[in-house]
Amino acid sequence: MKYSIFSLARQALNYHKDWEKAWRSPDPKPEYDAIVIGAGGHGLATAYYMAKEHGMTNIAVIEKGWLGGGNTGRNTTIIRSNYLQDASIAIYDLAHKLYADLSQEFNYNIMFSPRGLLMLCQTQHELRGFQRTAHANRIAGLECEMIDRARVKQLVPIINDSDSARFPILGAYYQASGGTARHDGVAWGYARGADQMGVDIIQNCEVTDILRDGDQVVGVETSKGTIKSKKVAVVTAGHTSTIMEMAGLRMPIESVCLQAMVSEPIKPIINVVVMANTVHGYMSQSDKGELVIGGGADPYNNYAQRGSFSALEHTATALVETFPIISRLKMMRQWGGIVDMTGDRSPIISLTDVKGLYVNAGWGTGGFKSIPGSGFVFADTVANDRPHPIAQPFGLDRFSRGEFIDESVASGVAH
Ligand SMILES: Cc1cc2nc3c(=O)[nH]c(=O)nc-3n(C[C@H](O)[C@H](O)[C@H](O)COP(=O)(O)OP(=O)(O)OC[C@H]3O[C@@H](n4cnc5c(N)ncnc54)[C@H](O)[C@@H]3O)c2cc1C
């Protein structure tokens, strides 16, 4: 629906009572052609592209909480494509390109902001590592450059460029097209689009079991009853291991809590994203003026979406050293999300040994940036019951073949 200034004013005075809902709240049907478990960005994008690209509209997305309430609504929104391995570059670059046009495609502003992204080099080892990444990225056709300390200071005037810093800045890897987008806007855009094509998004509905008939998946048990389907796609990030266990499958995933925080809003002080891997922290400024700050994950497995004080303290210390100007800022909010870590720090986009059961997980601390690309190739994989060529290297079988896609360095300070 299009709103004129008068209808907007009328809605405001009316306390938005007649505001059109962005998506429906349907009851589940007894059976669907496909079920996607998890209404995070990846699950919603999967449903959206299954409907849009493959004409599959008799689909349900089942979400135990509210859509976008998992990691998709908890992340720090960094978007970049500068991974090391060819397989990774292919999927992150696809996502990056799709992001650029998503607002137009949705007719809904996801606030994509390619404002530039710097990964600081604060040791000789890091400098060499990023030089290698930059070479690999350029060979793969990505735009990027290595910049020196003076250029870093020019791009980020508030940075501590002192020689006497504990880890002085030696330079940086710079991806000018890297940036951010509004995280819940991405989830809402995909949800709206999928809903308009007929996809049922069923919130407050927990999947409690995956039903099999021998080697074939036949549906799911949920808090709203049994729902049948011969295709079930699991897209549940940090809860993937527990859900796949319901189907009798063990996943090579560990779940840890990653946390972030935002400061009180202030005037613009930084207009790029800066990641400092050596001291372990990163920062950007939101459109509201809050500094969005993140760091590492808790060093032990858990499912508590809270995080620990020690990780926060470590991140704050790292950032104050890098940007001394922020030392007196008040932090307004802190939160955590359960991320799904694989051994090679690369995702799993895969068919499984159970026919009709598919899994998309393992995006760990860095899967916001990949949502459009991941949804696109996973939708194709589920619709056609074979891996999309870009998804093929990310199959579960790589762990038994030992063909890892090692991104432990490119995932850097995690994102
Ligand atoms: C603090 C933090 C900072 C991050 N920063 C970045 C960043 O800057 N850039 C970046 O690229 N990535 C970042 N990430 C990672 C990124 O957020 C995730 O990789 C991505 O959001 C995963 O999306 P998803 O759709 O797979 O998972 P989610 O958004 O977590 O969605 C999974 C959904 O499954 C649902 N679910 C779980 N169990 C069930 C069940 N039994 N039944 C039904 N539904 C269920 C959950 O409720 C959830 O909504 C960050 C993560 C965190 C926590």
Short mmCIF file of C-alpha atoms and ligand atoms in Angstrom, two decimals:
data_model
loop_
_atom_site.label_atom_id
_atom_site.label_comp_id
_atom_site.label_asym_id
_atom_site.label_seq_id
_atom_site.Cartn_x
_atom_site.Cartn_y
_atom_site.Cartn_z
CA MET A 1 0.00 0.00 0.00
CA LYS A 2 1.21 3.56 -0.75
CA TYR A 3 0.71 6.22 1.89
CA SER A 4 0.18 9.91 1.24
CA ILE A 5 1.28 12.49 3.80
CA PHE A 6 -2.39 12.80 4.85
CA SER A 7 -2.90 9.08 5.36
CA LEU A 8 0.36 8.93 7.34
CA ALA A 9 -0.85 11.77 9.58
CA ARG A 10 -4.24 10.07 9.97
CA GLN A 11 -2.51 6.81 10.98
CA ALA A 12 -0.37 8.63 13.53
CA LEU A 13 -3.36 10.37 15.11
CA ASN A 14 -5.22 7.05 15.07
CA TYR A 15 -2.39 5.30 17.00
CA HIS A 16 -1.77 3.19 13.87
CA LYS A 17 -4.94 1.18 14.54
CA ASP A 18 -5.65 0.65 10.83
CA TRP A 19 -2.01 0.20 9.84
CA GLU A 20 -1.74 -2.57 7.27
CA LYS A 21 0.19 -5.58 8.61
CA ALA A 22 3.51 -6.18 6.86
CA TRP A 23 2.84 -9.95 6.82
CA ARG A 24 0.00 -12.26 7.80
CA SER A 25 -0.12 -14.46 10.91
CA PRO A 26 -1.60 -17.66 9.47
CA ASP A 27 -2.36 -20.87 11.32
CA PRO A 28 -0.27 -23.75 10.01
CA LYS A 29 -1.82 -25.91 7.28
CA PRO A 30 -1.64 -29.70 7.82
CA GLU A 31 0.82 -30.10 4.94
CA TYR A 32 3.22 -28.02 2.81
CA ASP A 33 5.46 -28.66 -0.20
CA ALA A 34 8.39 -27.49 1.96
CA ILE A 35 9.01 -26.34 5.52
CA VAL A 36 11.81 -24.01 6.52
CA ILE A 37 12.67 -24.14 10.23
CA GLY A 38 13.92 -20.76 11.51
CA ALA A 39 12.77 -17.28 10.50
CA GLY A 40 16.15 -15.62 10.66
CA GLY A 41 17.56 -13.87 7.61
CA HIS A 42 18.79 -17.12 6.05
CA GLY A 43 15.50 -18.99 6.53
CA LEU A 44 13.39 -16.10 5.26
CA ALA A 45 15.67 -15.50 2.28
CA THR A 46 15.49 -19.22 1.46
CA ALA A 47 11.67 -19.13 1.46
CA TYR A 48 11.65 -15.88 -0.53
CA TYR A 49 13.88 -17.26 -3.31
CA MET A 50 12.07 -20.64 -3.34
CA ALA A 51 8.89 -18.73 -4.09
CA LYS A 52 10.41 -16.14 -6.41
CA GLU A 53 12.91 -18.23 -8.38
CA HIS A 54 11.32 -21.69 -8.23
CA GLY A 55 7.60 -20.98 -8.01
CA MET A 56 7.28 -22.88 -4.69
CA THR A 57 4.70 -20.89 -2.77
CA ASN A 58 3.11 -23.64 -0.68
CA ILE A 59 5.83 -23.22 1.96
CA ALA A 60 5.85 -22.55 5.69
CA VAL A 61 8.61 -20.87 7.69
CA ILE A 62 8.32 -22.07 11.30
CA GLU A 63 9.80 -19.83 13.99
CA LYS A 64 9.82 -20.55 17.70
CA GLY A 65 10.00 -16.88 18.66
CA TRP A 66 9.52 -13.79 16.52
CA LEU A 67 11.01 -13.42 13.04
CA GLY A 68 14.46 -11.86 13.06
CA GLY A 69 14.71 -12.36 16.84
CA GLY A 70 17.72 -14.69 16.60
CA ASN A 71 21.19 -13.67 15.46
CA THR A 72 19.76 -11.77 12.50
CA GLY A 73 18.40 -9.12 14.85
CA ARG A 74 21.40 -9.29 17.19
CA ASN A 75 24.35 -8.79 14.89
CA THR A 76 26.51 -5.77 14.21
CA THR A 77 25.57 -5.70 10.52
CA ILE A 78 29.00 -5.76 8.88
CA ILE A 79 28.88 -6.60 5.18
CA ARG A 80 32.03 -7.45 3.23
CA SER A 81 33.16 -10.16 0.84
CA ASN A 82 36.92 -10.32 1.44
CA TYR A 83 37.33 -13.97 2.39
CA LEU A 84 40.38 -15.96 1.40
CA GLN A 85 39.21 -19.10 -0.40
CA ASP A 86 37.59 -19.10 -3.85
CA ALA A 87 34.50 -20.98 -2.64
CA SER A 88 33.92 -18.36 0.07
CA ILE A 89 34.53 -15.42 -2.24
CA ALA A 90 31.93 -16.80 -4.65
CA ILE A 91 29.13 -16.91 -2.08
CA TYR A 92 30.00 -13.73 -0.15
CA ASP A 93 30.42 -11.80 -3.40
CA LEU A 94 27.05 -13.03 -4.67
CA ALA A 95 25.50 -11.86 -1.39
CA HIS A 96 27.27 -8.50 -1.56
CA LYS A 97 25.98 -7.90 -5.09
CA LEU A 98 22.42 -8.91 -4.18
CA TYR A 99 22.52 -6.60 -1.13
CA ALA A 100 23.23 -3.62 -3.37
CA ASP A 101 19.79 -3.89 -5.04
CA LEU A 102 17.67 -5.39 -2.25
CA SER A 103 15.94 -2.14 -1.24
CA GLN A 104 14.75 -1.65 -4.83
CA GLU A 105 13.78 -5.29 -5.18
CA PHE A 106 11.75 -5.21 -1.93
CA ASN A 107 10.50 -1.64 -2.42
CA TYR A 108 11.54 -1.41 1.23
CA ASN A 109 14.57 0.37 2.60
CA ILE A 110 17.09 -2.02 4.19
CA MET A 111 19.48 0.94 4.65
CA PHE A 112 22.37 -0.70 2.82
CA SER A 113 25.34 1.56 3.44
CA PRO A 114 28.54 0.63 1.58
CA ARG A 115 30.56 3.17 3.53
CA GLY A 116 33.94 1.42 3.43
CA LEU A 117 35.55 -1.14 5.71
CA LEU A 118 39.05 -1.28 7.17
CA MET A 119 40.77 -4.27 8.72
CA LEU A 120 43.71 -2.89 10.66
CA CYS A 121 47.16 -4.46 10.48
CA GLN A 122 48.81 -4.11 13.89
CA THR A 123 51.58 -6.71 13.63
CA GLN A 124 53.92 -7.68 10.80
CA HIS A 125 52.26 -11.08 10.74
CA GLU A 126 48.84 -9.50 10.27
CA LEU A 127 50.14 -7.17 7.58
CA ARG A 128 51.48 -10.12 5.59
CA GLY A 129 48.29 -12.08 6.14
CA PHE A 130 46.13 -9.28 4.77
CA GLN A 131 48.51 -8.70 1.85
CA ARG A 132 47.92 -12.34 0.93
CA THR A 133 44.15 -11.91 1.27
CA ALA A 134 44.27 -8.75 -0.86
CA HIS A 135 46.19 -10.62 -3.61
CA ALA A 136 43.71 -13.52 -3.51
CA ASN A 137 40.76 -11.11 -3.57
CA ARG A 138 42.11 -9.15 -6.52
CA ILE A 139 42.80 -12.32 -8.48
CA ALA A 140 39.17 -13.26 -7.81
CA GLY A 141 38.04 -9.88 -9.13
CA LEU A 142 37.12 -8.18 -5.83
CA GLU A 143 38.01 -4.54 -5.43
CA CYS A 144 40.23 -3.92 -2.42
CA GLU A 145 43.53 -2.25 -1.55
CA MET A 146 46.20 -2.18 1.11
CA ILE A 147 46.61 1.28 2.60
CA ASP A 148 49.28 2.81 4.82
CA ARG A 149 48.98 4.40 8.24
CA ALA A 150 48.61 7.95 6.89
CA ARG A 151 45.65 6.92 4.74
CA VAL A 152 44.12 5.06 7.69
CA LYS A 153 44.34 8.26 9.73
CA GLN A 154 42.79 10.21 6.87
CA LEU A 155 39.83 7.82 6.70
CA VAL A 156 39.49 7.50 10.50
CA PRO A 157 40.70 10.73 12.14
CA ILE A 158 39.77 9.47 15.65
CA ILE A 159 42.10 6.47 15.45
CA ASN A 160 45.12 6.19 17.73
CA ASP A 161 47.99 6.26 15.21
CA SER A 162 50.70 6.72 17.82
CA ASP A 163 54.00 4.86 17.45
CA SER A 164 53.90 4.14 21.14
CA ALA A 165 50.57 2.27 21.04
CA ARG A 166 50.90 -1.29 22.32
CA PHE A 167 50.06 -2.48 18.79
CA PRO A 168 50.85 0.45 16.45
CA ILE A 169 48.93 0.62 13.19
CA LEU A 170 51.09 -0.54 10.30
CA GLY A 171 48.43 -0.20 7.62
CA ALA A 172 45.08 -1.72 6.75
CA TYR A 173 43.20 -3.84 4.28
CA TYR A 174 40.51 -1.57 2.78
CA GLN A 175 37.34 -2.66 0.98
CA ALA A 176 35.59 0.53 -0.11
CA SER A 177 32.34 -1.31 -0.93
CA GLY A 178 32.13 -2.97 2.50
CA GLY A 179 29.69 -1.50 4.99
CA THR A 180 26.47 -2.20 6.83
CA ALA A 181 22.68 -2.60 6.40
CA ARG A 182 19.83 -2.48 8.87
CA HIS A 183 19.64 -6.05 10.21
CA ASP A 184 15.96 -6.28 11.09
CA GLY A 185 15.13 -4.41 7.88
CA VAL A 186 16.70 -7.31 5.96
CA ALA A 187 14.58 -9.86 7.83
CA TRP A 188 11.45 -7.73 7.44
CA GLY A 189 12.09 -7.17 3.73
CA TYR A 190 12.43 -10.90 3.03
CA ALA A 191 9.43 -11.69 5.26
CA ARG A 192 7.24 -9.13 3.52
CA GLY A 193 8.30 -10.34 0.07
CA ALA A 194 7.83 -14.02 0.91
CA ASP A 195 4.45 -13.38 2.55
CA GLN A 196 3.24 -11.47 -0.52
CA MET A 197 4.07 -14.51 -2.67
CA GLY A 198 1.98 -16.74 -0.39
CA VAL A 199 4.58 -18.16 2.02
CA ASP A 200 3.14 -18.80 5.51
CA ILE A 201 5.39 -17.38 8.23
CA ILE A 202 4.33 -19.02 11.48
CA GLN A 203 5.79 -17.35 14.55
CA ASN A 204 5.65 -18.55 18.17
CA CYS A 205 5.72 -22.12 16.92
CA GLU A 206 8.57 -24.30 18.17
CA VAL A 207 9.70 -27.37 16.25
CA THR A 208 10.00 -30.15 18.82
CA ASP A 209 10.70 -33.11 16.54
CA ILE A 210 11.61 -33.97 12.97
CA LEU A 211 9.53 -36.85 11.65
CA ARG A 212 11.04 -39.57 9.47
CA ASP A 213 9.67 -42.56 7.66
CA GLY A 214 12.81 -44.64 7.26
CA ASP A 215 15.28 -42.51 5.33
CA GLN A 216 12.68 -39.98 4.17
CA VAL A 217 11.70 -36.89 6.14
CA VAL A 218 7.91 -36.60 6.40
CA GLY A 219 7.30 -33.53 8.53
CA VAL A 220 7.80 -31.83 11.86
CA GLU A 221 6.16 -31.91 15.27
CA THR A 222 5.57 -28.43 16.62
CA SER A 223 4.00 -26.64 19.56
CA LYS A 224 1.08 -25.99 17.17
CA GLY A 225 0.72 -29.62 16.10
CA THR A 226 2.07 -31.92 13.37
CA ILE A 227 2.89 -30.39 9.99
CA LYS A 228 3.64 -32.74 7.10
CA SER A 229 6.16 -32.15 4.33
CA LYS A 230 8.60 -34.19 2.28
CA LYS A 231 11.09 -31.30 2.26
CA VAL A 232 12.35 -29.79 5.53
CA ALA A 233 15.12 -27.18 5.54
CA VAL A 234 16.84 -26.49 8.88
CA VAL A 235 18.15 -22.91 9.14
CA THR A 236 18.49 -22.38 12.89
CA ALA A 237 22.05 -21.06 13.42
CA GLY A 238 23.21 -21.79 17.01
CA HIS A 239 20.42 -24.32 17.58
CA THR A 240 21.23 -26.46 14.54
CA SER A 241 22.86 -29.29 16.50
CA THR A 242 19.84 -29.81 18.76
CA ILE A 243 17.39 -29.71 15.85
CA MET A 244 19.39 -32.05 13.63
CA GLU A 245 19.68 -34.44 16.57
CA MET A 246 15.88 -34.74 16.38
CA ALA A 247 16.43 -36.39 12.98
CA GLY A 248 19.22 -38.56 14.38
CA LEU A 249 22.05 -36.58 12.77
CA ARG A 250 25.14 -35.28 14.58
CA MET A 251 26.49 -31.92 13.33
CA PRO A 252 30.13 -30.75 13.30
CA ILE A 253 29.08 -27.54 15.03
CA GLU A 254 29.84 -25.91 18.37
CA SER A 255 27.54 -23.24 19.77
CA VAL A 256 28.98 -20.25 21.60
CA CYS A 257 27.67 -16.88 22.68
CA LEU A 258 28.91 -13.85 20.79
CA GLN A 259 28.06 -10.45 22.18
CA ALA A 260 27.98 -6.81 21.23
CA MET A 261 27.04 -3.44 22.71
CA VAL A 262 26.03 0.06 21.66
CA SER A 263 26.92 3.39 23.18
CA GLU A 264 24.73 6.38 23.82
CA PRO A 265 24.07 8.27 20.56
CA ILE A 266 26.56 10.98 19.68
CA LYS A 267 27.34 13.21 16.71
CA PRO A 268 29.07 11.52 13.75
CA ILE A 269 32.67 10.64 14.62
CA ILE A 270 33.41 7.72 12.28
CA ASN A 271 32.01 7.06 8.81
CA VAL A 272 33.65 3.74 7.99
CA VAL A 273 33.65 0.33 9.68
CA VAL A 274 36.91 -0.46 11.50
CA MET A 275 37.95 -3.95 12.59
CA ALA A 276 41.00 -4.42 14.81
CA ASN A 277 41.74 -8.14 14.84
CA THR A 278 44.89 -8.09 16.96
CA VAL A 279 43.32 -6.31 19.92
CA HIS A 280 40.00 -7.97 19.08
CA GLY A 281 37.33 -5.36 18.64
CA TYR A 282 35.47 -3.50 15.91
CA MET A 283 33.31 -0.42 15.65
CA SER A 284 30.99 1.52 13.35
CA GLN A 285 28.45 4.26 13.95
CA SER A 286 24.76 3.73 13.36
CA ASP A 287 22.46 6.25 11.67
CA LYS A 288 21.09 7.03 15.13
CA GLY A 289 24.60 8.00 16.27
CA GLU A 290 25.22 4.99 18.52
CA LEU A 291 28.63 3.38 18.31
CA VAL A 292 28.08 -0.28 17.46
CA ILE A 293 30.83 -2.30 19.12
CA GLY A 294 31.67 -5.98 19.02
CA GLY A 295 34.49 -8.34 19.77
CA GLY A 296 35.06 -12.02 20.41
CA ALA A 297 32.86 -14.85 21.60
CA ASP A 298 32.75 -16.49 25.01
CA PRO A 299 35.46 -19.17 25.06
CA TYR A 300 33.12 -22.00 26.06
CA ASN A 301 30.03 -23.63 24.52
CA ASN A 302 26.64 -22.56 25.81
CA TYR A 303 23.08 -21.66 24.83
CA ALA A 304 22.57 -18.65 27.12
CA GLN A 305 21.85 -15.57 25.00
CA ARG A 306 23.53 -13.26 27.49
CA GLY A 307 27.31 -13.30 27.30
CA SER A 308 29.85 -12.70 30.03
CA PHE A 309 31.31 -9.58 31.57
CA SER A 310 34.90 -10.66 30.84
CA ALA A 311 34.27 -10.66 27.06
CA LEU A 312 32.70 -7.20 27.27
CA GLU A 313 35.58 -5.86 29.32
CA HIS A 314 38.09 -7.25 26.84
CA THR A 315 36.25 -5.65 23.90
CA ALA A 316 35.93 -2.29 25.66
CA THR A 317 39.66 -2.31 26.50
CA ALA A 318 40.55 -3.08 22.88
CA LEU A 319 38.36 -0.31 21.52
CA VAL A 320 39.49 2.34 24.02
CA GLU A 321 43.08 1.60 23.04
CA THR A 322 42.21 1.98 19.34
CA PHE A 323 39.90 5.01 19.75
CA PRO A 324 40.87 6.83 23.01
CA ILE A 325 38.16 9.44 22.31
CA ILE A 326 35.43 6.96 23.31
CA SER A 327 36.77 6.26 26.80
CA ARG A 328 34.09 8.32 28.58
CA LEU A 329 31.12 7.17 26.54
CA LYS A 330 28.31 5.35 28.31
CA MET A 331 27.32 1.97 26.93
CA MET A 332 23.54 1.77 26.61
CA ARG A 333 22.85 -1.84 25.75
CA GLN A 334 24.63 -5.19 25.60
CA TRP A 335 23.31 -8.47 24.20
CA GLY A 336 24.40 -11.90 23.01
CA GLY A 337 23.50 -14.39 20.29
CA ILE A 338 24.25 -18.12 19.97
CA VAL A 339 26.44 -18.62 16.94
CA ASP A 340 27.18 -21.90 15.15
CA MET A 341 30.88 -22.52 14.67
CA THR A 342 32.36 -25.15 12.34
CA GLY A 343 35.99 -26.27 12.57
CA ASP A 344 37.02 -24.55 9.33
CA ARG A 345 34.90 -21.43 10.07
CA SER A 346 32.92 -21.96 6.86
CA PRO A 347 29.20 -22.63 6.52
CA ILE A 348 27.33 -25.84 5.76
CA ILE A 349 24.81 -25.67 2.88
CA SER A 350 23.90 -29.24 2.30
CA LEU A 351 21.70 -32.19 1.58
CA THR A 352 21.84 -34.83 4.32
CA ASP A 353 21.65 -38.61 4.65
CA VAL A 354 17.93 -38.22 5.33
CA LYS A 355 16.11 -37.71 2.03
CA GLY A 356 14.32 -34.36 1.91
CA LEU A 357 16.19 -32.96 4.92
CA TYR A 358 18.49 -30.02 4.14
CA VAL A 359 20.67 -27.88 6.38
CA ASN A 360 22.05 -24.37 6.12
CA ALA A 361 24.17 -23.46 9.16
CA GLY A 362 27.68 -22.85 10.44
CA TRP A 363 27.73 -19.17 9.50
CA GLY A 364 29.16 -18.60 12.95
CA THR A 365 29.99 -15.04 13.76
CA GLY A 366 29.74 -13.75 10.20
CA GLY A 367 26.56 -14.82 8.45
CA PHE A 368 24.63 -11.56 8.24
CA LYS A 369 26.64 -10.45 5.23
CA SER A 370 25.86 -13.66 3.38
CA ILE A 371 22.06 -13.76 3.82
CA PRO A 372 21.01 -12.97 0.22
CA GLY A 373 23.62 -15.26 -1.39
CA SER A 374 22.99 -18.07 1.06
CA GLY A 375 19.21 -17.87 0.65
CA PHE A 376 19.56 -17.81 -3.14
CA VAL A 377 21.75 -20.91 -3.43
CA PHE A 378 20.00 -22.83 -0.64
CA ALA A 379 16.58 -22.23 -2.22
CA ASP A 380 17.95 -23.70 -5.45
CA THR A 381 19.45 -26.64 -3.54
CA VAL A 382 16.19 -27.45 -1.75
CA ALA A 383 13.98 -26.91 -4.81
CA ASN A 384 16.10 -29.14 -7.06
CA ASP A 385 17.33 -31.65 -4.47
CA ARG A 386 20.97 -31.23 -5.49
CA PRO A 387 23.62 -28.69 -4.44
CA HIS A 388 23.70 -25.37 -6.30
CA PRO A 389 27.21 -25.08 -7.84
CA ILE A 390 28.14 -22.29 -5.38
CA ALA A 391 26.82 -24.37 -2.44
CA GLN A 392 28.53 -27.56 -3.57
CA PRO A 393 31.89 -27.02 -1.74
CA PHE A 394 29.98 -26.32 1.49
CA GLY A 395 28.43 -29.80 1.71
CA LEU A 396 28.57 -31.83 4.92
CA ASP A 397 30.68 -34.43 3.13
CA ARG A 398 33.69 -32.07 3.18
CA PHE A 399 34.28 -33.01 6.81
CA SER A 400 34.64 -36.71 6.01
CA ARG A 401 36.71 -35.99 2.88
CA GLY A 402 38.94 -33.52 4.75
CA GLU A 403 38.33 -30.85 2.12
CA PHE A 404 38.05 -27.96 4.55
CA ILE A 405 37.49 -24.37 3.46
CA ASP A 406 39.74 -22.76 6.02
CA GLU A 407 38.58 -19.23 6.79
CA SER A 408 39.89 -19.00 10.34
CA VAL A 409 42.03 -16.00 9.37
CA ALA A 410 39.61 -14.23 7.02
CA SER A 411 36.86 -14.47 9.60
CA GLY A 412 39.24 -12.25 11.56
CA VAL A 413 37.79 -10.62 14.60
CA ALA A 414 34.85 -12.77 13.81
CA HIS A 415 32.84 -10.89 11.22
C1 LIG B 1 26.67 -10.23 18.51
C2 LIG B 1 26.74 -10.72 17.10
C3 LIG B 1 27.36 -9.94 16.14
C4 LIG B 1 27.42 -10.37 14.81
N1 LIG B 1 27.95 -9.53 13.88
C5 LIG B 1 27.93 -9.88 12.57
C6 LIG B 1 28.38 -8.96 11.60
O1 LIG B 1 28.75 -7.82 11.90
N2 LIG B 1 28.37 -9.36 10.29
C7 LIG B 1 27.96 -10.60 9.92
O2 LIG B 1 28.02 -10.92 8.74
N3 LIG B 1 27.48 -11.49 10.83
C8 LIG B 1 27.45 -11.15 12.15
N4 LIG B 1 26.96 -12.02 13.09
C9 LIG B 1 26.51 -13.37 12.67
C10 LIG B 1 25.12 -13.32 12.08
O3 LIG B 1 24.25 -12.62 12.95
C11 LIG B 1 24.58 -14.74 11.88
O4 LIG B 1 25.52 -15.54 11.19
C12 LIG B 1 23.28 -14.72 11.07
O5 LIG B 1 22.40 -13.75 11.56
C13 LIG B 1 22.62 -16.08 11.14
O6 LIG B 1 21.34 -15.96 10.57
P1 LIG B 1 20.36 -17.18 10.61
O7 LIG B 1 19.15 -16.79 9.85
O8 LIG B 1 21.08 -18.41 10.20
O9 LIG B 1 20.09 -17.38 12.17
P2 LIG B 1 19.10 -16.65 13.18
O10 LIG B 1 18.85 -15.25 12.82
O11 LIG B 1 19.62 -16.95 14.56
O12 LIG B 1 17.75 -17.44 12.94
C14 LIG B 1 17.55 -18.77 13.38
C15 LIG B 1 16.13 -18.84 13.89
O13 LIG B 1 15.82 -20.19 14.21
C16 LIG B 1 14.88 -20.15 15.27
N5 LIG B 1 14.81 -21.44 15.93
C17 LIG B 1 15.75 -22.05 16.70
N6 LIG B 1 15.28 -23.21 17.17
C18 LIG B 1 14.01 -23.36 16.68
C19 LIG B 1 13.00 -24.35 16.84
N7 LIG B 1 13.18 -25.45 17.59
N8 LIG B 1 11.83 -24.17 16.20
C20 LIG B 1 11.61 -23.06 15.41
N9 LIG B 1 12.53 -22.09 15.27
C21 LIG B 1 13.72 -22.24 15.89
C22 LIG B 1 15.45 -19.06 16.18
O14 LIG B 1 14.47 -18.57 17.07
C23 LIG B 1 15.93 -18.03 15.17
O15 LIG B 1 15.00 -16.99 14.94
C24 LIG B 1 26.88 -11.64 14.44
C25 LIG B 1 26.25 -12.43 15.41
C26 LIG B 1 26.16 -11.97 16.72
C27 LIG B 1 25.46 -12.82 17.74
#
